[in-house]
């Protein structure tokens, strides 16, 4: 298997916490576990995904946001993930875990387009998946966001998993609170209010 993430800092990719260790992080990934997971799901895992999981088998990344070309129920310009599922079915959030990817298809009726690999902060109302519709179950899948809040609308994110992982950025990139505050202060200073609000302020 080619080392496609050889220049990527895998060791600092995930943040560590008791919750992450308990719910996401599985046992050290072996080739046998990969084969079991692929047999159980029917899909070949991308090499870059396996490489990531061999460093740590699931977890919560430090960078959890990805730029999206379309708006979703989460945001106008990006999506966010909570964690990445590993290949240890004893973990709640894993590909075959109690609340993992297969569960989301079986119980939440997410479309059967491939493997659901990331949950989102929307508490089940959005997921990130490896989409095998074009590649076939043994091919290289693209990465998509599936929006349960919008009738399971599918938004393309990346052509492959490696691109997706490398493109994750920190919350700060999309934090507009400082800009919003500046705009609000400008409105107060310039008196840009609705007629109704202006009358109330005048009184």
N, C-alpha and C. Protein backbone atom coordinates (compact mmCIF):
# COMPACT_ATOMS: atom_id res chain seq x y z
N UNK A 1 0.84 -1.20 0.00
CA UNK A 1 0.00 0.00 0.00
C UNK A 1 0.88 1.25 0.00
N UNK A 2 0.68 2.17 -0.96
CA UNK A 2 1.51 3.38 -1.01
C UNK A 2 1.27 4.26 0.19
N UNK A 3 2.34 4.91 0.62
CA UNK A 3 2.25 5.78 1.79
C UNK A 3 1.82 7.17 1.34
N UNK A 4 0.53 7.35 1.05
CA UNK A 4 0.03 8.59 0.46
C UNK A 4 0.02 9.75 1.44
N UNK A 5 0.11 9.48 2.73
CA UNK A 5 0.10 10.54 3.74
C UNK A 5 1.46 10.68 4.41
N UNK A 6 2.53 10.33 3.70
CA UNK A 6 3.86 10.31 4.31
C UNK A 6 4.31 11.69 4.77
N UNK A 7 3.83 12.77 4.13
CA UNK A 7 4.23 14.12 4.53
C UNK A 7 3.16 14.79 5.40
N UNK A 8 2.21 14.01 5.87
CA UNK A 8 1.10 14.53 6.68
C UNK A 8 1.36 14.22 8.14
N UNK A 9 1.11 15.19 9.02
CA UNK A 9 1.39 15.01 10.45
C UNK A 9 0.28 14.19 11.11
N UNK A 10 0.38 12.89 11.00
CA UNK A 10 -0.64 12.01 11.55
C UNK A 10 -0.67 12.03 13.07
N UNK A 11 0.49 12.21 13.69
CA UNK A 11 0.58 12.12 15.15
C UNK A 11 -0.21 13.22 15.86
N UNK A 12 -0.32 14.38 15.24
CA UNK A 12 -1.05 15.47 15.89
C UNK A 12 -2.42 15.71 15.24
N UNK A 13 -2.83 14.79 14.37
CA UNK A 13 -4.09 14.98 13.65
C UNK A 13 -5.29 14.96 14.59
N UNK A 14 -5.28 14.06 15.55
CA UNK A 14 -6.41 13.93 16.48
C UNK A 14 -6.08 14.55 17.84
N UNK A 15 -7.12 15.07 18.48
CA UNK A 15 -6.95 15.52 19.86
C UNK A 15 -7.42 14.39 20.77
N UNK A 16 -6.84 14.35 21.96
CA UNK A 16 -7.12 13.24 22.87
C UNK A 16 -7.99 13.70 24.03
N UNK A 17 -8.95 12.85 24.37
CA UNK A 17 -9.83 13.10 25.50
C UNK A 17 -10.40 11.77 25.96
N UNK A 18 -10.92 11.76 27.16
CA UNK A 18 -11.51 10.53 27.69
C UNK A 18 -12.70 10.10 26.83
N UNK A 19 -13.49 11.09 26.39
CA UNK A 19 -14.66 10.78 25.56
C UNK A 19 -14.24 10.17 24.23
N UNK A 20 -13.23 10.76 23.60
CA UNK A 20 -12.75 10.25 22.32
C UNK A 20 -12.22 8.83 22.46
N UNK A 21 -11.41 8.60 23.47
CA UNK A 21 -10.84 7.27 23.69
C UNK A 21 -11.93 6.23 23.95
N UNK A 22 -12.96 6.63 24.66
CA UNK A 22 -14.02 5.70 25.02
C UNK A 22 -14.96 5.40 23.85
N UNK A 23 -15.27 6.43 23.05
CA UNK A 23 -16.30 6.29 22.02
C UNK A 23 -15.80 6.04 20.61
N UNK A 24 -14.59 6.54 20.29
CA UNK A 24 -14.11 6.47 18.91
C UNK A 24 -12.85 5.62 18.71
N UNK A 25 -11.87 5.77 19.58
CA UNK A 25 -10.55 5.19 19.34
C UNK A 25 -10.54 3.69 19.62
N UNK A 26 -10.30 2.92 18.57
CA UNK A 26 -10.29 1.48 18.70
C UNK A 26 -8.92 0.90 18.90
N UNK A 27 -8.86 -0.41 18.87
CA UNK A 27 -7.60 -1.13 19.02
C UNK A 27 -6.68 -0.84 17.83
N UNK A 28 -5.40 -1.11 18.01
CA UNK A 28 -4.44 -0.93 16.94
C UNK A 28 -4.92 -1.71 15.71
N UNK A 29 -5.02 -1.02 14.59
CA UNK A 29 -5.59 -1.62 13.39
C UNK A 29 -4.62 -2.61 12.76
N UNK A 30 -5.12 -3.78 12.43
CA UNK A 30 -4.34 -4.81 11.75
C UNK A 30 -4.94 -5.08 10.38
N UNK A 31 -4.18 -5.75 9.53
CA UNK A 31 -4.68 -6.11 8.20
C UNK A 31 -5.91 -7.01 8.31
N UNK A 32 -5.92 -7.86 9.33
CA UNK A 32 -7.06 -8.76 9.53
C UNK A 32 -8.31 -7.96 9.87
N UNK A 33 -8.17 -6.91 10.68
CA UNK A 33 -9.33 -6.07 11.03
C UNK A 33 -9.86 -5.33 9.80
N UNK A 34 -8.94 -4.89 8.95
CA UNK A 34 -9.36 -4.21 7.71
C UNK A 34 -10.17 -5.17 6.85
N UNK A 35 -9.68 -6.41 6.70
CA UNK A 35 -10.37 -7.40 5.89
C UNK A 35 -11.74 -7.72 6.46
N UNK A 36 -11.83 -7.83 7.78
CA UNK A 36 -13.12 -8.10 8.42
C UNK A 36 -14.11 -6.97 8.17
N UNK A 37 -13.61 -5.74 8.26
CA UNK A 37 -14.46 -4.58 8.05
C UNK A 37 -14.94 -4.51 6.60
N UNK A 38 -14.04 -4.79 5.67
CA UNK A 38 -14.40 -4.75 4.26
C UNK A 38 -15.39 -5.86 3.92
N UNK A 39 -15.22 -7.01 4.53
CA UNK A 39 -16.16 -8.12 4.29
C UNK A 39 -17.53 -7.80 4.88
N UNK A 40 -17.55 -7.18 6.05
CA UNK A 40 -18.80 -6.87 6.72
C UNK A 40 -19.60 -5.80 5.96
N UNK A 41 -18.88 -4.82 5.40
CA UNK A 41 -19.56 -3.70 4.73
C UNK A 41 -19.72 -3.93 3.23
N UNK A 42 -18.83 -4.74 2.65
CA UNK A 42 -18.88 -4.97 1.22
C UNK A 42 -18.12 -3.95 0.40
N UNK A 43 -17.39 -3.05 1.06
CA UNK A 43 -16.66 -1.98 0.37
C UNK A 43 -15.16 -2.06 0.67
N UNK A 44 -14.35 -1.78 -0.37
CA UNK A 44 -12.90 -1.69 -0.19
C UNK A 44 -12.57 -0.31 0.38
N UNK A 45 -11.83 -0.28 1.48
CA UNK A 45 -11.45 0.98 2.10
C UNK A 45 -10.32 1.65 1.32
N UNK A 46 -10.36 2.96 1.15
CA UNK A 46 -9.27 3.67 0.46
C UNK A 46 -7.95 3.50 1.22
N UNK A 47 -6.85 3.43 0.48
CA UNK A 47 -5.54 3.26 1.10
C UNK A 47 -5.25 4.37 2.11
N UNK A 48 -5.59 5.62 1.77
CA UNK A 48 -5.30 6.74 2.66
C UNK A 48 -6.13 6.65 3.95
N UNK A 49 -7.33 6.11 3.85
CA UNK A 49 -8.17 5.92 5.03
C UNK A 49 -7.55 4.86 5.94
N UNK A 50 -7.10 3.76 5.36
CA UNK A 50 -6.44 2.71 6.14
C UNK A 50 -5.18 3.25 6.80
N UNK A 51 -4.43 4.03 6.05
CA UNK A 51 -3.18 4.60 6.58
C UNK A 51 -3.46 5.49 7.80
N UNK A 52 -4.50 6.30 7.71
CA UNK A 52 -4.88 7.15 8.83
C UNK A 52 -5.27 6.31 10.04
N UNK A 53 -6.06 5.27 9.81
CA UNK A 53 -6.54 4.44 10.91
C UNK A 53 -5.44 3.57 11.51
N UNK A 54 -4.41 3.27 10.73
CA UNK A 54 -3.30 2.49 11.29
C UNK A 54 -2.47 3.34 12.25
N UNK A 55 -2.54 4.64 12.09
CA UNK A 55 -1.86 5.53 13.04
C UNK A 55 -2.71 5.66 14.30
N UNK A 56 -4.02 5.82 14.12
CA UNK A 56 -4.97 5.82 15.24
C UNK A 56 -6.32 5.39 14.68
N UNK A 57 -6.89 4.38 15.27
CA UNK A 57 -8.09 3.73 14.74
C UNK A 57 -9.36 4.48 15.15
N UNK A 58 -9.59 5.62 14.48
CA UNK A 58 -10.75 6.45 14.79
C UNK A 58 -10.40 7.52 15.80
N UNK A 59 -11.23 8.59 15.85
CA UNK A 59 -10.96 9.64 16.82
C UNK A 59 -11.58 10.96 16.42
N UNK A 60 -11.25 12.00 17.19
CA UNK A 60 -11.77 13.35 16.98
C UNK A 60 -10.63 14.24 16.50
N UNK A 61 -10.69 14.73 15.27
CA UNK A 61 -9.60 15.55 14.74
C UNK A 61 -9.52 16.92 15.41
N UNK A 62 -8.35 17.53 15.34
CA UNK A 62 -8.20 18.91 15.81
C UNK A 62 -8.88 19.87 14.84
N UNK A 63 -8.78 19.56 13.56
CA UNK A 63 -9.42 20.38 12.54
C UNK A 63 -10.67 19.66 12.06
N UNK A 64 -11.81 20.30 12.17
CA UNK A 64 -13.07 19.60 11.94
C UNK A 64 -13.97 20.26 10.90
N UNK A 65 -13.44 21.23 10.15
CA UNK A 65 -14.26 21.94 9.17
C UNK A 65 -13.73 21.74 7.76
N UNK A 66 -14.67 21.70 6.80
CA UNK A 66 -14.27 21.52 5.41
C UNK A 66 -15.11 22.44 4.53
N UNK A 67 -14.44 23.16 3.64
CA UNK A 67 -15.09 24.10 2.75
C UNK A 67 -16.02 23.35 1.79
N UNK A 68 -17.24 23.84 1.67
CA UNK A 68 -18.23 23.22 0.77
C UNK A 68 -18.61 24.20 -0.33
N UNK A 69 -18.84 23.67 -1.52
CA UNK A 69 -19.19 24.51 -2.66
C UNK A 69 -20.66 24.92 -2.64
N UNK A 70 -21.45 24.25 -1.80
CA UNK A 70 -22.87 24.55 -1.67
C UNK A 70 -23.21 24.73 -0.20
N UNK A 71 -24.28 25.45 0.05
CA UNK A 71 -24.73 25.61 1.43
C UNK A 71 -25.44 24.33 1.89
N UNK A 72 -25.36 24.08 3.20
CA UNK A 72 -26.07 22.95 3.80
C UNK A 72 -26.85 23.49 4.99
N UNK A 73 -27.55 22.61 5.68
CA UNK A 73 -28.29 23.05 6.87
C UNK A 73 -27.35 23.46 7.99
N UNK A 74 -26.05 23.12 7.85
CA UNK A 74 -25.08 23.49 8.88
C UNK A 74 -24.55 24.90 8.67
N UNK A 75 -24.16 25.24 7.43
CA UNK A 75 -23.59 26.56 7.15
C UNK A 75 -23.64 26.84 5.65
N UNK A 76 -23.43 28.09 5.30
CA UNK A 76 -23.48 28.48 3.89
C UNK A 76 -22.26 28.04 3.10
N UNK A 77 -21.11 27.95 3.78
CA UNK A 77 -19.87 27.73 3.03
C UNK A 77 -19.01 26.57 3.52
N UNK A 78 -19.47 25.82 4.52
CA UNK A 78 -18.66 24.70 5.00
C UNK A 78 -19.51 23.70 5.75
N UNK A 79 -18.90 22.53 5.98
CA UNK A 79 -19.52 21.53 6.85
C UNK A 79 -18.56 21.28 8.01
N UNK A 80 -19.05 20.66 9.05
CA UNK A 80 -18.20 20.32 10.19
C UNK A 80 -18.42 18.86 10.57
N UNK A 81 -17.38 18.24 11.07
CA UNK A 81 -17.49 16.86 11.54
C UNK A 81 -17.19 16.82 13.04
N UNK A 82 -17.70 15.78 13.68
CA UNK A 82 -17.40 15.57 15.10
C UNK A 82 -16.23 14.61 15.24
N UNK A 83 -16.31 13.46 14.57
CA UNK A 83 -15.25 12.47 14.68
C UNK A 83 -15.16 11.61 13.43
N UNK A 84 -14.12 10.81 13.35
CA UNK A 84 -13.90 9.89 12.24
C UNK A 84 -14.01 8.46 12.76
N UNK A 85 -14.80 7.66 12.08
CA UNK A 85 -15.03 6.29 12.52
C UNK A 85 -13.86 5.38 12.16
N UNK A 86 -13.55 4.48 13.09
CA UNK A 86 -12.51 3.50 12.86
C UNK A 86 -13.08 2.15 12.51
N UNK A 87 -12.23 1.11 12.59
CA UNK A 87 -12.62 -0.25 12.22
C UNK A 87 -12.68 -1.19 13.42
N UNK A 88 -13.09 -0.68 14.56
CA UNK A 88 -13.25 -1.51 15.74
C UNK A 88 -14.71 -1.47 16.16
N UNK A 89 -15.44 -2.52 15.85
CA UNK A 89 -16.89 -2.54 16.06
C UNK A 89 -17.28 -2.49 17.54
N UNK A 90 -16.31 -2.66 18.46
CA UNK A 90 -16.63 -2.56 19.88
C UNK A 90 -16.79 -1.10 20.31
N UNK A 91 -16.38 -0.17 19.45
CA UNK A 91 -16.53 1.24 19.76
C UNK A 91 -17.87 1.75 19.24
N UNK A 92 -18.52 2.58 20.04
CA UNK A 92 -19.85 3.08 19.68
C UNK A 92 -19.86 3.75 18.32
N UNK A 93 -18.88 4.65 18.11
CA UNK A 93 -18.79 5.36 16.84
C UNK A 93 -17.66 4.76 16.00
N UNK A 94 -18.01 3.76 15.22
CA UNK A 94 -17.09 3.10 14.30
C UNK A 94 -17.90 2.66 13.10
N UNK A 95 -17.23 2.18 12.07
CA UNK A 95 -17.93 1.82 10.85
C UNK A 95 -19.05 0.81 11.09
N UNK A 96 -18.81 -0.14 11.97
CA UNK A 96 -19.82 -1.15 12.27
C UNK A 96 -20.26 -1.11 13.73
N UNK A 97 -20.04 0.03 14.39
CA UNK A 97 -20.40 0.17 15.80
C UNK A 97 -21.88 0.43 16.02
N UNK A 98 -22.29 0.47 17.29
CA UNK A 98 -23.70 0.62 17.64
C UNK A 98 -24.33 1.87 17.05
N UNK A 99 -23.57 2.97 16.96
CA UNK A 99 -24.10 4.22 16.41
C UNK A 99 -23.26 4.68 15.22
N UNK A 100 -22.66 3.73 14.54
CA UNK A 100 -21.75 4.04 13.45
C UNK A 100 -22.41 4.10 12.09
N UNK A 101 -21.57 3.91 11.06
CA UNK A 101 -22.02 4.09 9.69
C UNK A 101 -23.15 3.17 9.26
N UNK A 102 -23.05 1.89 9.56
CA UNK A 102 -24.09 0.96 9.15
C UNK A 102 -25.39 1.24 9.89
N UNK A 103 -25.27 1.65 11.15
CA UNK A 103 -26.46 2.00 11.94
C UNK A 103 -27.22 3.15 11.30
N UNK A 104 -26.48 4.15 10.77
CA UNK A 104 -27.14 5.32 10.18
C UNK A 104 -27.93 4.94 8.93
N UNK A 105 -27.48 3.94 8.20
CA UNK A 105 -28.23 3.47 7.03
C UNK A 105 -29.44 2.65 7.46
N UNK A 106 -29.23 1.77 8.43
CA UNK A 106 -30.29 0.85 8.84
C UNK A 106 -31.40 1.53 9.63
N UNK A 107 -31.02 2.41 10.55
CA UNK A 107 -32.00 2.99 11.47
C UNK A 107 -32.45 4.41 11.09
N UNK A 108 -31.55 5.20 10.49
CA UNK A 108 -31.89 6.59 10.14
C UNK A 108 -32.21 6.73 8.65
N UNK A 109 -32.16 5.62 7.92
CA UNK A 109 -32.53 5.58 6.50
C UNK A 109 -31.67 6.49 5.63
N UNK A 110 -30.39 6.62 6.01
CA UNK A 110 -29.46 7.34 5.13
C UNK A 110 -29.29 6.52 3.85
N UNK A 111 -29.14 7.20 2.70
CA UNK A 111 -29.04 6.47 1.43
C UNK A 111 -27.83 5.54 1.39
N UNK A 112 -28.02 4.38 0.77
CA UNK A 112 -26.97 3.37 0.71
C UNK A 112 -26.04 3.66 -0.46
N UNK A 113 -25.17 4.65 -0.26
CA UNK A 113 -24.26 5.08 -1.33
C UNK A 113 -22.82 4.65 -1.06
N UNK A 114 -22.58 4.09 0.12
CA UNK A 114 -21.22 3.69 0.47
C UNK A 114 -21.03 3.57 1.96
N UNK A 115 -19.94 4.15 2.46
CA UNK A 115 -19.60 4.05 3.89
C UNK A 115 -19.70 5.40 4.57
N UNK A 116 -20.43 5.46 5.65
CA UNK A 116 -20.53 6.69 6.44
C UNK A 116 -19.38 6.69 7.45
N UNK A 117 -18.48 7.67 7.31
CA UNK A 117 -17.22 7.64 8.05
C UNK A 117 -17.07 8.73 9.09
N UNK A 118 -17.94 9.75 9.05
CA UNK A 118 -17.85 10.85 10.02
C UNK A 118 -19.24 11.26 10.47
N UNK A 119 -19.41 11.43 11.77
CA UNK A 119 -20.63 12.05 12.25
C UNK A 119 -20.40 13.56 12.32
N UNK A 120 -21.49 14.30 12.44
CA UNK A 120 -21.43 15.76 12.43
C UNK A 120 -22.04 16.32 13.70
N UNK A 121 -21.76 17.59 14.02
CA UNK A 121 -22.29 18.19 15.25
C UNK A 121 -23.80 18.37 15.24
N UNK A 122 -24.45 18.02 14.14
CA UNK A 122 -25.90 18.19 14.02
C UNK A 122 -26.69 17.04 14.63
N UNK A 123 -26.03 16.24 15.44
CA UNK A 123 -26.69 15.17 16.21
C UNK A 123 -27.47 14.19 15.33
N UNK A 124 -26.80 13.67 14.32
CA UNK A 124 -27.43 12.67 13.47
C UNK A 124 -28.08 13.23 12.22
N UNK A 125 -28.16 14.55 12.11
CA UNK A 125 -28.86 15.16 10.98
C UNK A 125 -27.93 15.49 9.82
N UNK A 126 -26.70 15.05 9.89
CA UNK A 126 -25.74 15.23 8.81
C UNK A 126 -24.61 14.22 8.99
N UNK A 127 -24.13 13.66 7.89
CA UNK A 127 -23.04 12.69 7.93
C UNK A 127 -22.12 12.92 6.74
N UNK A 128 -20.86 12.47 6.90
CA UNK A 128 -19.92 12.48 5.78
C UNK A 128 -19.71 11.03 5.36
N UNK A 129 -19.73 10.81 4.05
CA UNK A 129 -19.65 9.43 3.55
C UNK A 129 -18.62 9.29 2.44
N UNK A 130 -18.10 8.08 2.32
CA UNK A 130 -17.35 7.69 1.13
C UNK A 130 -18.38 7.22 0.11
N UNK A 131 -18.45 7.90 -1.03
CA UNK A 131 -19.49 7.66 -2.02
C UNK A 131 -18.93 6.78 -3.15
N UNK A 132 -19.44 5.55 -3.24
CA UNK A 132 -18.94 4.59 -4.21
C UNK A 132 -19.85 4.46 -5.44
N UNK A 133 -20.77 5.36 -5.61
CA UNK A 133 -21.73 5.21 -6.71
C UNK A 133 -21.06 5.21 -8.09
N UNK A 134 -20.06 6.03 -8.28
CA UNK A 134 -19.38 6.10 -9.58
C UNK A 134 -18.24 5.09 -9.68
N UNK A 135 -17.55 4.86 -8.58
CA UNK A 135 -16.34 4.02 -8.61
C UNK A 135 -16.63 2.54 -8.51
N UNK A 136 -17.80 2.18 -7.96
CA UNK A 136 -18.06 0.79 -7.64
C UNK A 136 -17.49 0.45 -6.28
N UNK A 137 -17.92 -0.63 -5.68
CA UNK A 137 -17.55 -0.97 -4.31
C UNK A 137 -16.07 -1.24 -4.11
N UNK A 138 -15.34 -1.53 -5.17
CA UNK A 138 -13.92 -1.82 -5.05
C UNK A 138 -13.05 -0.67 -5.57
N UNK A 139 -13.67 0.43 -5.98
CA UNK A 139 -12.94 1.55 -6.54
C UNK A 139 -12.59 2.62 -5.53
N UNK A 140 -12.13 3.77 -6.04
CA UNK A 140 -11.74 4.90 -5.19
C UNK A 140 -12.94 5.83 -5.03
N UNK A 141 -13.52 5.90 -3.85
CA UNK A 141 -14.74 6.70 -3.66
C UNK A 141 -14.45 8.19 -3.51
N UNK A 142 -15.45 8.99 -3.82
CA UNK A 142 -15.38 10.42 -3.51
C UNK A 142 -15.90 10.61 -2.08
N UNK A 143 -15.83 11.84 -1.59
CA UNK A 143 -16.31 12.15 -0.24
C UNK A 143 -17.46 13.15 -0.35
N UNK A 144 -18.55 12.85 0.32
CA UNK A 144 -19.74 13.70 0.24
C UNK A 144 -20.32 13.97 1.62
N UNK A 145 -21.13 15.01 1.70
CA UNK A 145 -21.91 15.30 2.91
C UNK A 145 -23.35 14.97 2.60
N UNK A 146 -24.01 14.24 3.50
CA UNK A 146 -25.41 13.90 3.33
C UNK A 146 -26.21 14.62 4.40
N UNK A 147 -27.16 15.43 3.93
CA UNK A 147 -27.91 16.34 4.81
C UNK A 147 -29.30 15.79 5.07
N UNK A 148 -29.45 15.13 6.22
CA UNK A 148 -30.75 14.55 6.56
C UNK A 148 -31.82 15.61 6.72
N UNK A 149 -31.43 16.81 7.15
CA UNK A 149 -32.37 17.90 7.35
C UNK A 149 -32.96 18.40 6.03
N UNK A 150 -32.28 18.13 4.93
CA UNK A 150 -32.71 18.60 3.62
C UNK A 150 -33.01 17.41 2.71
N UNK A 151 -33.83 16.49 3.22
CA UNK A 151 -34.25 15.32 2.46
C UNK A 151 -33.06 14.51 1.95
N UNK A 152 -32.04 14.37 2.81
CA UNK A 152 -30.84 13.59 2.52
C UNK A 152 -30.11 14.11 1.27
N UNK A 153 -30.06 15.41 1.12
CA UNK A 153 -29.35 16.00 -0.02
C UNK A 153 -27.87 15.70 0.06
N UNK A 154 -27.29 15.32 -1.07
CA UNK A 154 -25.88 14.94 -1.14
C UNK A 154 -25.06 16.07 -1.75
N UNK A 155 -24.03 16.52 -1.01
CA UNK A 155 -23.15 17.58 -1.49
C UNK A 155 -21.74 17.03 -1.66
N UNK A 156 -21.19 17.16 -2.85
CA UNK A 156 -19.82 16.69 -3.12
C UNK A 156 -18.82 17.55 -2.35
N UNK A 157 -17.86 16.90 -1.68
CA UNK A 157 -16.82 17.61 -0.94
C UNK A 157 -15.44 17.44 -1.57
N UNK A 158 -15.06 16.22 -1.88
CA UNK A 158 -13.72 15.95 -2.39
C UNK A 158 -13.73 14.73 -3.30
N UNK A 159 -12.76 14.68 -4.21
CA UNK A 159 -12.70 13.55 -5.14
C UNK A 159 -12.17 12.28 -4.49
N UNK A 160 -11.47 12.43 -3.36
CA UNK A 160 -10.96 11.25 -2.66
C UNK A 160 -10.73 11.59 -1.19
N UNK A 161 -10.50 10.55 -0.39
CA UNK A 161 -10.38 10.73 1.05
C UNK A 161 -9.15 11.53 1.44
N UNK A 162 -8.04 11.32 0.73
CA UNK A 162 -6.82 12.05 1.06
C UNK A 162 -7.02 13.55 0.91
N UNK A 163 -7.69 13.97 -0.16
CA UNK A 163 -7.97 15.39 -0.37
C UNK A 163 -8.83 15.93 0.76
N UNK A 164 -9.79 15.14 1.18
CA UNK A 164 -10.68 15.56 2.28
C UNK A 164 -9.89 15.77 3.57
N UNK A 165 -9.05 14.81 3.93
CA UNK A 165 -8.29 14.89 5.17
C UNK A 165 -7.34 16.08 5.16
N UNK A 166 -6.67 16.28 4.05
CA UNK A 166 -5.73 17.39 3.94
C UNK A 166 -6.44 18.74 3.94
N UNK A 167 -7.72 18.75 3.59
CA UNK A 167 -8.45 20.01 3.50
C UNK A 167 -9.18 20.41 4.76
N UNK A 168 -9.16 19.58 5.80
CA UNK A 168 -9.82 19.94 7.05
C UNK A 168 -9.11 21.11 7.72
N UNK A 169 -9.88 22.08 8.20
CA UNK A 169 -9.31 23.26 8.85
C UNK A 169 -9.96 23.49 10.20
N UNK A 170 -9.32 24.34 10.99
CA UNK A 170 -9.78 24.62 12.35
C UNK A 170 -11.02 25.51 12.37
N UNK A 171 -11.74 25.46 13.48
CA UNK A 171 -12.94 26.29 13.65
C UNK A 171 -12.66 27.77 13.41
N UNK A 172 -11.47 28.22 13.78
CA UNK A 172 -11.14 29.64 13.69
C UNK A 172 -11.27 30.18 12.27
N UNK A 173 -11.08 29.32 11.28
CA UNK A 173 -11.14 29.77 9.88
C UNK A 173 -12.54 30.29 9.54
N UNK A 174 -13.55 29.70 10.15
CA UNK A 174 -14.93 30.10 9.86
C UNK A 174 -15.57 30.87 11.01
N UNK A 175 -14.77 31.31 11.96
CA UNK A 175 -15.29 32.08 13.09
C UNK A 175 -15.44 33.55 12.67
N UNK A 176 -16.67 33.98 12.52
CA UNK A 176 -16.94 35.36 12.08
C UNK A 176 -17.42 36.25 13.22
N UNK A 177 -17.29 35.78 14.46
CA UNK A 177 -17.83 36.55 15.59
C UNK A 177 -17.20 37.93 15.69
N UNK A 178 -15.89 38.03 15.43
CA UNK A 178 -15.21 39.33 15.51
C UNK A 178 -15.71 40.27 14.41
N UNK A 179 -15.89 39.73 13.19
CA UNK A 179 -16.40 40.54 12.09
C UNK A 179 -17.84 40.97 12.35
N UNK A 180 -18.65 40.04 12.89
CA UNK A 180 -20.04 40.37 13.20
C UNK A 180 -20.12 41.48 14.23
N UNK A 181 -19.25 41.42 15.26
CA UNK A 181 -19.24 42.44 16.28
C UNK A 181 -18.87 43.80 15.69
N UNK A 182 -17.89 43.80 14.80
CA UNK A 182 -17.46 45.05 14.16
C UNK A 182 -18.59 45.66 13.37
N UNK A 183 -19.33 44.83 12.62
CA UNK A 183 -20.46 45.33 11.84
C UNK A 183 -21.56 45.88 12.73
N UNK A 184 -21.81 45.19 13.84
CA UNK A 184 -22.84 45.66 14.78
C UNK A 184 -22.47 47.01 15.38
N UNK A 185 -21.18 47.16 15.72
CA UNK A 185 -20.72 48.44 16.29
C UNK A 185 -20.83 49.57 15.26
N UNK A 186 -20.53 49.25 13.99
CA UNK A 186 -20.65 50.26 12.93
C UNK A 186 -22.11 50.68 12.76
N UNK A 187 -23.01 49.74 12.88
CA UNK A 187 -24.44 50.08 12.76
C UNK A 187 -24.87 51.02 13.88
N UNK A 188 -24.34 50.75 15.09
CA UNK A 188 -24.69 51.60 16.23
C UNK A 188 -24.11 53.00 16.04
N UNK A 189 -22.85 53.04 15.59
CA UNK A 189 -22.19 54.34 15.41
C UNK A 189 -22.84 55.16 14.30
N UNK A 190 -23.24 54.50 13.22
CA UNK A 190 -23.81 55.22 12.07
C UNK A 190 -25.32 55.33 12.15
N UNK A 191 -25.91 54.66 13.13
CA UNK A 191 -27.36 54.75 13.28
C UNK A 191 -28.13 54.08 12.16
N UNK A 192 -27.64 52.94 11.67
CA UNK A 192 -28.33 52.24 10.59
C UNK A 192 -29.35 51.28 11.20
N UNK A 193 -30.57 51.79 11.41
CA UNK A 193 -31.61 50.98 12.04
C UNK A 193 -32.88 51.05 11.19
N UNK A 194 -33.78 50.17 11.48
CA UNK A 194 -35.09 50.24 10.85
C UNK A 194 -35.83 51.45 11.40
N UNK A 195 -36.85 51.90 10.70
CA UNK A 195 -37.61 53.08 11.15
C UNK A 195 -38.22 52.85 12.52
N UNK A 196 -38.71 51.64 12.74
CA UNK A 196 -39.34 51.32 14.04
C UNK A 196 -38.31 51.40 15.16
N UNK A 197 -37.12 50.79 14.93
CA UNK A 197 -36.07 50.79 15.95
C UNK A 197 -35.57 52.21 16.18
N UNK A 198 -35.46 52.99 15.11
CA UNK A 198 -35.00 54.37 15.24
C UNK A 198 -35.94 55.19 16.12
N UNK A 199 -37.24 54.97 15.96
CA UNK A 199 -38.21 55.67 16.79
C UNK A 199 -38.07 55.29 18.26
N UNK A 200 -37.83 54.00 18.50
CA UNK A 200 -37.67 53.54 19.88
C UNK A 200 -36.44 54.14 20.52
N UNK A 201 -35.32 54.19 19.72
CA UNK A 201 -34.07 54.75 20.24
C UNK A 201 -34.26 56.22 20.53
N UNK A 202 -34.97 56.93 19.63
CA UNK A 202 -35.21 58.37 19.82
C UNK A 202 -36.00 58.63 21.09
N UNK A 203 -36.94 57.75 21.38
CA UNK A 203 -37.75 57.92 22.60
C UNK A 203 -36.93 57.66 23.86
